[in-house]
Coordinates of C-alpha atoms and ligand atoms in Angstrom, one line a residue:
M268 CA 54.2 66.6 195.6
P269 CA 55.3 66.9 191.9
V270 CA 53.4 64.8 189.3
K271 CA 55.2 62.4 187.0
L272 CA 54.5 62.5 183.3
P273 CA 52.2 59.8 182.0
V274 CA 53.3 56.9 180.0
L275 CA 52.4 57.9 176.5
S276 CA 53.6 54.8 174.7
L277 CA 50.8 53.0 172.9
P278 CA 50.0 49.3 172.8
K279 CA 51.9 47.3 170.2
L280 CA 50.3 47.4 166.7
S281 CA 51.1 44.9 164.0
V282 CA 49.9 45.8 160.5
S283 CA 49.7 43.1 157.8
N284 CA 48.3 43.4 154.3
K285 CA 47.5 39.7 154.4
P286 CA 44.4 38.0 155.7
A287 CA 44.6 36.4 159.1
S288 CA 45.1 32.7 159.3
Q289 CA 42.8 30.6 161.6
T290 CA 45.8 29.9 163.9
A291 CA 46.5 33.6 164.2
I292 CA 42.9 34.3 165.1
N293 CA 42.9 31.4 167.7
K294 CA 45.7 33.2 169.6
L295 CA 43.5 36.4 170.0
D296 CA 41.1 37.0 172.9
H297 CA 38.9 39.2 170.7
I298 CA 38.4 40.3 167.2
I299 CA 36.7 43.5 166.1
V300 CA 35.0 43.2 162.7
V301 CA 33.9 46.3 160.8
I302 CA 31.9 45.3 157.7
A303 CA 30.0 47.0 154.9
D304 CA 26.2 46.7 154.8
S305 CA 26.4 44.8 151.5
V306 CA 29.2 42.3 150.8
K307 CA 29.9 39.7 148.2
P308 CA 29.3 36.0 149.3
K309 CA 33.0 35.2 148.4
L310 CA 34.1 37.3 151.4
W311 CA 32.8 34.7 153.8
K312 CA 34.5 31.8 152.0
D313 CA 37.9 33.4 152.2
L314 CA 37.5 34.4 155.8
P315 CA 38.5 32.1 158.7
Y316 CA 35.4 31.4 160.8
G317 CA 33.5 32.9 157.8
S318 CA 30.3 30.9 158.4
A319 CA 30.1 31.9 162.1
L320 CA 30.7 35.5 161.2
K321 CA 28.2 35.3 158.4
Q322 CA 25.5 34.1 160.8
M323 CA 26.2 37.0 163.1
Y324 CA 26.2 39.5 160.2
E325 CA 22.9 38.1 158.8
K326 CA 21.2 38.9 162.2
A327 CA 22.2 42.6 161.9
D328 CA 19.6 45.0 160.8
K329 CA 21.3 46.6 157.7
K330 CA 18.9 49.5 157.5
N331 CA 19.4 50.5 161.1
P332 CA 22.5 48.6 162.3
A333 CA 23.4 48.5 166.0
L334 CA 26.7 50.1 166.7
A335 CA 28.1 46.9 168.0
L336 CA 27.0 43.2 168.2
S337 CA 28.7 40.8 170.5
S338 CA 29.4 37.1 170.2
H339 CA 32.3 34.6 170.1
L340 CA 33.9 32.3 167.6
P341 CA 33.5 28.5 167.8
N342 CA 37.1 27.9 168.7
R343 CA 38.8 26.5 171.8
G344 CA 39.4 29.9 173.4
L345 CA 36.0 31.2 172.5
T346 CA 37.6 34.3 170.9
G347 CA 35.2 37.2 171.4
V348 CA 33.7 39.0 168.5
S349 CA 32.5 42.6 168.3
L350 CA 30.9 43.2 164.9
G351 CA 29.8 46.6 163.5
V352 CA 28.0 47.1 160.2
V353 CA 28.8 50.3 158.4
Q354 CA 26.4 52.0 156.0
K355 CA 27.7 53.9 153.0
N356 CA 28.4 57.6 153.1
R357 CA 28.1 58.0 156.9
S358 CA 29.7 60.9 158.7
A359 CA 33.2 60.6 160.2
F360 CA 31.6 61.4 163.6
K361 CA 29.2 58.4 163.3
N362 CA 31.9 56.1 162.1
L363 CA 34.2 57.1 165.0
T364 CA 31.3 56.7 167.5
Q365 CA 30.8 53.2 166.2
M366 CA 34.5 52.4 166.6
R367 CA 34.3 53.6 170.2
H368 CA 31.4 51.2 170.9
L369 CA 33.2 48.3 169.3
C370 CA 36.3 48.9 171.4
S371 CA 34.5 49.3 174.6
N372 CA 32.8 46.0 173.9
A373 CA 36.2 44.4 173.6
L374 CA 37.4 46.0 176.8
A375 CA 34.2 44.9 178.7
A376 CA 35.1 41.4 177.6
K377 CA 38.6 42.0 179.2
A378 CA 40.3 41.5 175.9
E379 CA 44.1 42.0 175.9
N380 CA 45.1 40.9 172.4
I381 CA 42.8 42.1 169.8
G382 CA 42.5 41.5 166.0
L383 CA 41.1 44.2 163.8
F384 CA 39.3 43.5 160.5
V385 CA 37.7 46.0 158.2
L386 CA 36.0 44.2 155.3
G387 CA 34.0 44.8 152.2
F388 CA 34.9 48.5 151.4
S389 CA 36.4 50.4 148.5
H390 CA 40.1 51.4 149.0
D391 CA 39.5 54.9 150.4
T392 CA 36.7 54.0 152.8
H393 CA 38.7 50.9 153.9
K394 CA 41.7 53.1 154.7
Q395 CA 39.6 55.7 156.5
L396 CA 37.8 53.0 158.6
C397 CA 41.1 51.3 159.5
E398 CA 42.5 54.6 160.7
D399 CA 39.3 55.3 162.7
L400 CA 39.4 51.8 164.3
V401 CA 43.0 52.0 165.3
A402 CA 42.5 55.5 166.7
A403 CA 39.6 54.3 168.8
A404 CA 41.6 51.3 170.0
Y405 CA 44.4 53.6 171.1
A406 CA 42.0 55.9 172.9
A407 CA 40.3 52.9 174.6
S408 CA 43.7 51.4 175.7
F409 CA 44.7 54.6 177.6
K410 CA 44.0 54.7 181.3
L411 CA 43.4 58.1 182.9
W412 CA 44.8 59.0 186.4
H413 CA 43.0 57.5 189.4
A414 CA 43.6 56.9 193.1
K415 CA 41.5 53.8 193.4
S416 CA 43.1 51.1 195.6
K417 CA 41.4 48.3 193.6
T418 CA 40.9 48.2 189.8
N419 CA 39.9 45.2 187.8
K420 CA 39.9 46.7 184.4
S421 CA 41.9 45.0 181.8
K422 CA 44.4 46.7 179.5
I423 CA 44.8 46.3 175.8
K424 CA 48.3 44.8 175.2
S425 CA 48.4 44.2 171.5
L426 CA 46.5 45.1 168.3
A427 CA 46.8 43.3 165.0
L428 CA 45.3 44.8 161.9
Y429 CA 44.8 42.4 159.0
Q430 CA 44.3 43.1 155.3
A431 CA 45.5 46.6 155.8
P432 CA 45.2 48.9 152.8
E433 CA 48.1 50.5 151.0
G434 CA 49.1 53.9 152.3
L435 CA 47.7 53.5 155.8
D436 CA 49.0 56.5 157.8
V437 CA 49.9 54.8 161.0
N438 CA 52.3 57.5 162.1
S439 CA 49.7 60.2 162.1
I440 CA 47.2 58.0 164.1
K441 CA 49.9 57.3 166.7
A442 CA 50.9 60.9 167.0
E443 CA 47.3 62.1 167.4
A444 CA 46.5 59.4 169.8
A445 CA 49.5 60.2 172.1
G446 CA 48.7 63.9 171.9
N447 CA 45.0 63.3 172.7
N448 CA 45.9 60.9 175.5
L449 CA 48.2 63.5 177.0
A450 CA 45.5 66.2 176.9
R451 CA 42.9 63.9 178.4
W452 CA 45.2 62.7 181.1
L453 CA 46.0 66.3 182.2
T454 CA 42.4 67.4 182.1
A455 CA 41.3 64.5 184.3
L456 CA 43.9 65.3 187.1
P457 CA 42.4 66.5 190.4
P458 CA 43.1 70.2 191.1
N459 CA 45.3 69.5 194.1
V460 CA 47.5 67.3 192.0
L461 CA 47.6 69.5 188.9
N462 CA 48.1 72.9 190.7
S463 CA 49.9 75.7 188.9
R464 CA 53.3 74.7 190.3
N465 CA 53.0 71.1 189.2
Y466 CA 51.6 72.0 185.8
V467 CA 54.5 74.3 185.1
E468 CA 57.0 71.6 186.2
L469 CA 55.3 69.0 184.1
T470 CA 55.5 71.2 181.0
E471 CA 59.2 71.8 181.7
A472 CA 59.8 68.0 182.1
L473 CA 57.9 67.4 178.8
A474 CA 59.9 70.1 177.0
K475 CA 63.1 68.5 178.1
R476 CA 62.0 65.1 176.9
K477 CA 60.8 66.5 173.5
R478 CA 63.8 68.9 173.1
W479 CA 61.4 71.9 173.0
Q480 CA 62.7 75.2 174.2
F481 CA 61.1 76.1 177.6
R482 CA 60.6 79.6 178.8
F483 CA 58.6 80.7 181.8
H484 CA 57.2 84.1 182.5
S485 CA 56.9 84.2 186.3
I486 CA 54.7 86.6 188.3
M487 CA 57.8 88.8 188.7
D488 CA 58.5 88.8 185.0
L489 CA 54.8 89.5 184.2
K490 CA 54.8 92.5 186.7
K491 CA 57.7 93.9 184.7
L492 CA 55.8 93.4 181.4
G493 CA 52.7 95.1 182.9
A494 CA 50.6 92.0 182.2
E495 CA 48.0 93.2 184.7
A496 CA 45.1 91.2 183.2
F497 CA 46.8 87.9 183.8
L498 CA 48.1 89.1 187.2
A499 CA 44.6 90.1 188.3
V500 CA 43.5 86.4 188.1
A501 CA 46.7 85.1 189.7
Q502 CA 46.7 87.6 192.6
G503 CA 44.1 85.4 194.4
N504 CA 46.6 82.6 194.7
P505 CA 48.8 82.9 197.8
H506 CA 51.5 80.9 196.2
E507 CA 53.2 83.0 193.5
D508 CA 53.7 80.0 191.2
A509 CA 51.4 80.9 188.3
G510 CA 52.8 82.2 185.0
I511 CA 52.9 81.9 181.3
V512 CA 54.8 78.9 179.8
H513 CA 56.3 79.5 176.3
L514 CA 57.4 76.4 174.5
S515 CA 59.1 76.3 171.1
Y516 CA 59.4 73.5 168.6
T517 CA 61.9 74.1 165.9
P518 CA 62.2 71.6 163.0
S519 CA 65.7 70.7 161.8
G520 CA 67.1 73.2 159.4
R521 CA 65.2 76.2 160.8
S522 CA 66.4 78.8 163.3
P523 CA 64.7 79.0 166.7
D524 CA 64.9 82.8 166.4
E525 CA 62.6 82.9 163.4
P526 CA 59.0 84.0 164.1
A527 CA 56.8 80.9 164.6
D528 CA 54.6 79.8 161.7
L529 CA 52.1 78.6 164.1
A530 CA 51.3 79.6 167.7
L531 CA 49.1 77.4 169.9
V532 CA 47.7 79.3 172.9
G533 CA 45.7 77.7 175.8
K534 CA 43.7 78.6 178.9
G535 CA 45.2 76.7 181.8
I536 CA 43.0 77.5 184.8
C537 CA 43.9 74.6 187.1
F538 CA 40.7 75.3 189.1
D539 CA 38.0 77.9 188.6
T540 CA 36.2 78.7 191.8
G541 CA 34.7 81.8 190.2
G542 CA 36.8 83.9 192.6
T543 CA 35.1 86.8 194.4
N544 CA 31.9 86.1 192.3
L545 CA 32.0 82.5 193.7
K546 CA 30.4 79.8 191.7
P547 CA 27.6 77.8 193.3
A548 CA 28.5 74.3 194.3
N549 CA 27.1 72.4 191.2
Y550 CA 28.8 74.8 188.8
M551 CA 32.1 74.7 190.6
L552 CA 32.3 70.9 190.6
G553 CA 34.5 69.7 187.8
M554 CA 36.3 73.0 187.3
Q555 CA 39.7 71.2 187.3
G556 CA 38.8 70.8 183.7
D557 CA 39.2 74.5 183.1
M558 CA 42.8 73.9 182.0
G559 CA 41.4 71.9 179.0
G560 CA 42.4 74.5 176.5
S561 CA 46.1 74.4 177.6
A562 CA 45.9 70.6 177.5
T563 CA 44.7 70.7 173.9
A564 CA 47.4 73.2 172.9
L565 CA 50.1 71.0 174.6
G566 CA 48.6 67.8 173.1
S567 CA 48.6 69.3 169.7
L568 CA 52.2 70.5 170.0
Y569 CA 53.1 67.0 171.1
A570 CA 51.4 65.4 168.1
L571 CA 52.9 67.8 165.6
S572 CA 56.3 67.4 167.1
Q573 CA 56.0 63.6 166.9
L574 CA 55.2 64.0 163.2
K575 CA 58.3 66.2 162.8
S576 CA 56.2 69.0 161.4
D577 CA 58.3 71.3 159.2
L578 CA 56.7 74.4 160.8
R579 CA 58.2 76.5 163.6
I580 CA 55.6 76.1 166.4
D581 CA 55.2 78.0 169.6
C582 CA 52.9 77.1 172.4
W583 CA 51.8 79.6 175.1
L584 CA 50.1 78.3 178.2
A585 CA 48.3 80.7 180.6
I586 CA 48.6 78.7 183.8
T587 CA 47.0 79.9 187.1
E588 CA 44.1 79.2 189.4
N589 CA 41.0 81.3 190.0
H590 CA 40.8 81.6 193.8
I591 CA 38.7 83.2 196.4
D592 CA 41.0 85.2 198.6
A593 CA 41.1 88.6 200.4
H594 CA 43.6 89.7 197.7
A595 CA 41.6 88.3 194.8
Y596 CA 40.5 90.7 192.0
K597 CA 36.9 91.9 192.1
P598 CA 34.3 93.7 190.0
N599 CA 35.1 97.3 189.0
D600 CA 38.8 96.8 189.4
V601 CA 40.6 98.5 186.4
V602 CA 43.8 96.9 185.1
T603 CA 45.9 97.5 182.0
A604 CA 47.2 94.5 179.9
S605 CA 50.7 94.3 178.5
N606 CA 49.5 95.8 175.1
G607 CA 48.3 99.0 176.9
T608 CA 44.6 98.1 176.7
S609 CA 42.8 98.9 180.0
I610 CA 40.0 96.6 181.2
E611 CA 37.2 97.3 183.6
V612 CA 36.5 94.0 185.5
I613 CA 32.9 93.1 185.7
H614 CA 32.9 89.5 187.0
S615 CA 35.7 87.5 188.5
D616 CA 34.4 84.3 187.0
A617 CA 35.3 85.6 183.5
E618 CA 38.9 84.9 184.4
G619 CA 39.8 83.0 181.3
R620 CA 39.7 86.0 179.0
M621 CA 41.8 88.0 181.4
A622 CA 44.5 85.3 181.6
L623 CA 44.4 84.9 177.8
A624 CA 44.5 88.6 177.1
D625 CA 48.1 89.0 178.1
T626 CA 49.1 85.6 176.7
L627 CA 47.7 86.5 173.3
A628 CA 49.3 90.0 173.5
M629 CA 52.7 88.5 174.2
C630 CA 52.2 85.8 171.6
S631 CA 51.1 88.5 169.0
K632 CA 54.3 90.4 169.6
T633 CA 56.3 87.5 168.2
K634 CA 54.2 87.8 164.9
P635 CA 53.3 84.2 164.2
K636 CA 51.5 83.6 160.9
L637 CA 48.6 81.8 162.5
I638 CA 47.5 81.8 166.1
L639 CA 45.1 79.1 167.3
D640 CA 43.8 79.5 170.8
Y641 CA 41.8 77.0 172.9
A642 CA 39.8 77.7 176.0
T643 CA 36.9 76.4 178.0
L644 CA 36.0 80.0 178.0
T645 CA 32.2 80.4 178.3
G646 CA 29.1 78.7 179.5
A647 CA 27.4 80.5 176.6
A648 CA 29.3 78.3 174.1
V649 CA 27.9 75.2 175.9
Y650 CA 24.4 76.6 175.9
S651 CA 24.6 77.4 172.2
V652 CA 26.0 74.1 170.8
T653 CA 26.0 71.8 173.8
T654 CA 29.1 69.7 174.6
R655 CA 29.0 67.8 171.3
Y656 CA 30.5 70.7 169.3
S657 CA 33.0 73.4 170.0
C658 CA 32.6 77.0 168.8
V659 CA 35.1 78.7 166.5
F660 CA 35.7 82.4 165.9
T661 CA 38.2 84.0 163.6
N662 CA 39.6 87.3 162.3
R663 CA 39.6 85.7 158.9
P664 CA 35.9 84.9 158.2
Q665 CA 36.9 83.5 154.8
L666 CA 38.2 80.5 156.8
H667 CA 34.7 79.6 158.1
N668 CA 34.0 77.0 155.4
L669 CA 37.3 75.3 155.8
L670 CA 37.0 75.2 159.6
V671 CA 33.5 73.7 159.6
E672 CA 34.3 71.2 156.8
H673 CA 37.5 70.2 158.6
G674 CA 35.5 69.5 161.7
A675 CA 33.0 67.3 159.8
K676 CA 35.9 65.4 158.2
T677 CA 37.8 64.8 161.4
G678 CA 34.8 64.0 163.6
E679 CA 35.7 66.9 165.9
R680 CA 32.8 69.1 165.0
V681 CA 32.9 72.9 165.2
W682 CA 30.5 75.7 164.4
P683 CA 31.5 79.4 163.7
F684 CA 30.0 82.5 165.3
P685 CA 30.1 86.1 164.2
Q686 CA 32.9 88.6 165.0
D687 CA 31.5 91.8 163.6
E688 CA 33.0 95.0 165.0
D689 CA 29.7 96.4 166.2
Y690 CA 29.5 93.8 168.9
D691 CA 32.2 95.9 170.7
T692 CA 29.5 98.5 171.7
N693 CA 28.4 95.8 174.2
L694 CA 31.8 96.1 175.8
E695 CA 32.0 99.9 176.2
S696 CA 33.2 101.0 179.6
K697 CA 32.9 104.5 181.1
V698 CA 36.4 104.3 182.7
A699 CA 38.5 101.9 180.6
D700 CA 39.2 100.9 177.0
T701 CA 36.9 97.9 177.4
L702 CA 34.7 96.0 179.7
Q703 CA 35.9 92.5 180.5
C704 CA 32.4 91.2 179.7
S705 CA 29.0 92.6 179.3
T706 CA 26.8 93.5 182.2
K707 CA 23.8 92.1 180.4
P708 CA 23.2 88.4 179.5
G709 CA 23.4 87.1 175.9
G710 CA 26.0 86.0 173.4
D711 CA 28.9 85.9 175.9
H712 CA 30.9 83.5 173.8
I713 CA 30.8 86.0 170.9
L714 CA 31.7 88.9 173.2
A715 CA 34.4 87.0 174.9
A716 CA 36.0 86.3 171.5
R717 CA 35.6 90.0 170.6
F718 CA 37.3 90.9 173.9
L719 CA 40.2 88.5 173.1
N720 CA 40.5 90.1 169.6
K721 CA 41.6 93.3 171.3
F722 CA 44.8 91.5 172.3
V723 CA 45.6 89.9 168.9
D724 CA 47.6 91.7 166.2
N725 CA 45.3 91.7 163.2
R726 CA 48.2 91.0 160.9
C727 CA 48.2 87.5 162.4
A728 CA 45.5 85.1 161.3
W729 CA 43.7 84.0 164.5
V730 CA 41.3 81.2 165.2
H731 CA 39.8 81.0 168.7
M732 CA 38.2 77.7 169.8
D733 CA 35.7 77.9 172.7
L734 CA 36.0 74.3 173.8
S735 CA 32.5 73.5 174.8
A736 CA 33.2 69.9 173.8
S737 CA 36.3 69.5 176.1
E738 CA 34.1 67.3 178.3
N739 CA 31.1 65.3 177.2
E740 CA 29.6 62.7 179.6
G741 CA 30.1 59.2 178.2
G742 CA 32.8 60.3 175.6
L743 CA 32.6 61.7 172.1
A744 CA 33.3 60.3 168.7
H745 CA 36.1 57.6 169.2
I746 CA 37.0 58.9 172.7
P747 CA 35.6 56.9 175.5
S748 CA 36.2 59.2 178.5
K749 CA 34.3 62.3 179.6
Q750 CA 37.5 64.3 179.0
T751 CA 37.6 64.3 175.2
G752 CA 40.9 66.0 174.4
F753 CA 38.9 67.8 171.8
G754 CA 41.0 69.8 169.4
V755 CA 44.2 67.7 169.2
R756 CA 43.0 65.6 166.2
Y757 CA 41.4 68.7 164.7
T758 CA 44.6 70.8 165.0
T759 CA 47.1 68.1 163.9
R760 CA 45.1 67.4 160.8
L761 CA 44.4 71.1 160.1
I762 CA 48.1 71.8 160.1
E763 CA 49.4 68.6 158.5
Q764 CA 46.6 67.7 156.1
S765 CA 44.6 70.8 155.1
D766 CA 45.9 73.8 153.1
I767 CA 45.2 76.4 155.8
M768 CA 48.9 77.5 155.9
N769 CA 48.9 78.1 152.1
R770 CA 45.6 80.0 152.2
L771 CA 47.2 82.5 154.7
K772 CA 50.0 83.4 152.4
Ligands
BES128 N1 35.4 78.2 182.8 C1 34.2 79.0 182.7 C2 33.2 78.6 181.6 C3 32.8 77.2 181.5 C4 32.0 76.6 182.4 C5 33.2 76.4 180.4 C6 31.6 75.3 182.3 C7 32.8 75.1 180.3 C8 32.0 74.5 181.3 C9 34.4 80.4 182.7 O1 35.6 80.9 183.3 C10 33.3 81.2 183.3 O2 33.0 80.9 184.4 N2 32.6 82.0 182.5 C11 31.5 82.7 182.9 C12 31.6 84.1 182.3 C13 30.5 85.1 182.8 C14 30.7 85.4 184.2 C15 30.6 86.3 181.9 C16 30.2 82.0 182.4 O3 30.2 81.5 181.3 O4 29.2 82.0 183.2
ZN129 ZN1 35.2 81.4 185.4
ZN130 ZN1 37.1 79.4 183.6

């Protein structure tokens, strides 16, 4: 059964630079108040229900404020209140986390029409916190796929932001939220719903809707290209429906035939059983999320295309499943990828790097200026930074500072790992150009990135993100679900708001 695209429209947001009237507040089921840890007394006088809110505020411990306090207003409808005190100079991550708690408070109170107030800050902080709060409210309002016959959860219908600052960038928040929601929705789908066939069809339907060019390299095409690394993984799937999706976004005034400025590449393993080297039960559970990298690439393309980016952007998705099967690939198989590099297979569970090898090689041939790839590639990445951070690797180490600082700024935190050439001695094979992975434990996230590097043209700047934070129990930063869609916000802002593209010139 094919899957229908999710509804990506967001709840209505009204933005006013004026304060709310008492009558306007009375019509809301809930207000979220984000307030500085020290405010002028005048603030309360000018605020409807100021004395009730002041009482609540005074109870808060300003040195160690709770992320969210709950109460209600003394009006007829007992409008709910979630109040959060924000200390100065806190990290973006902490601010976003607080916004998540405030929004989940409002949702727990079944609020449908919510007022948003950010009070007592300087202009820049005010703007930042308004953006964070709206982003969190959009994330909270989105419902992931489920097959429950009964649900009683409410849904946010409208958001109203009062006293909004000048220059609030609502468009970016909307685009990122929709891209993130898409990524999370895909990642949460069960593996029998989002199998390779359905995933490819979904991307085709999305491409049609967004007017992206859609190309599909089927198993047959990949055989002709000699993409044996990808095919090795796909050969365990009795349905020949795996393949590499190639989407292209071309801004107006540019030619679709120009090389892309940016290529987004993603690992799309719809389910990772481990293959011949079968995963034990508790490691296999949840492996429908192993397409999270492709979801991040697609969500980022979606957001950048919503923002009408002036870059030519390609998106390459390596879509397959890693099955157990009599025909499945196995240790000691030797295959040759489409760039001529031969690989000795060591472990069928290291399938992500195999599928990405050919995808990166094909992408590299088109000579984009910058390649960003995303993959839930290694358990080693999770061991090294847990699921709170993702790991980054690049063939342009001068970008390390920018990458880390950008993570701290956006609240999607990343940490870099080395990519020195001598690591390749750990991947030496007696019979092929390279081992797929080392036979010894240790540093597999670093070696996996070194392996991928063999399929990237060094003339292209390349950043690989091992998405350890693709899933984090209980949510992460402003995102309330286990599936975090990590990377969409990071990427959209990296491309639209940082100077990375200029640095590569
Ligand atoms: N998809 C997994 C890695 C993974 C597991 C990421 C759990 C996030 C959460 C990947 O395909 C895998 O199984 N890697 C192996 C590689 C090893 C056999 C060299 C691993 O990390 O154990
Ligand atoms: Zn695996
Ligand atoms: Zn995997």
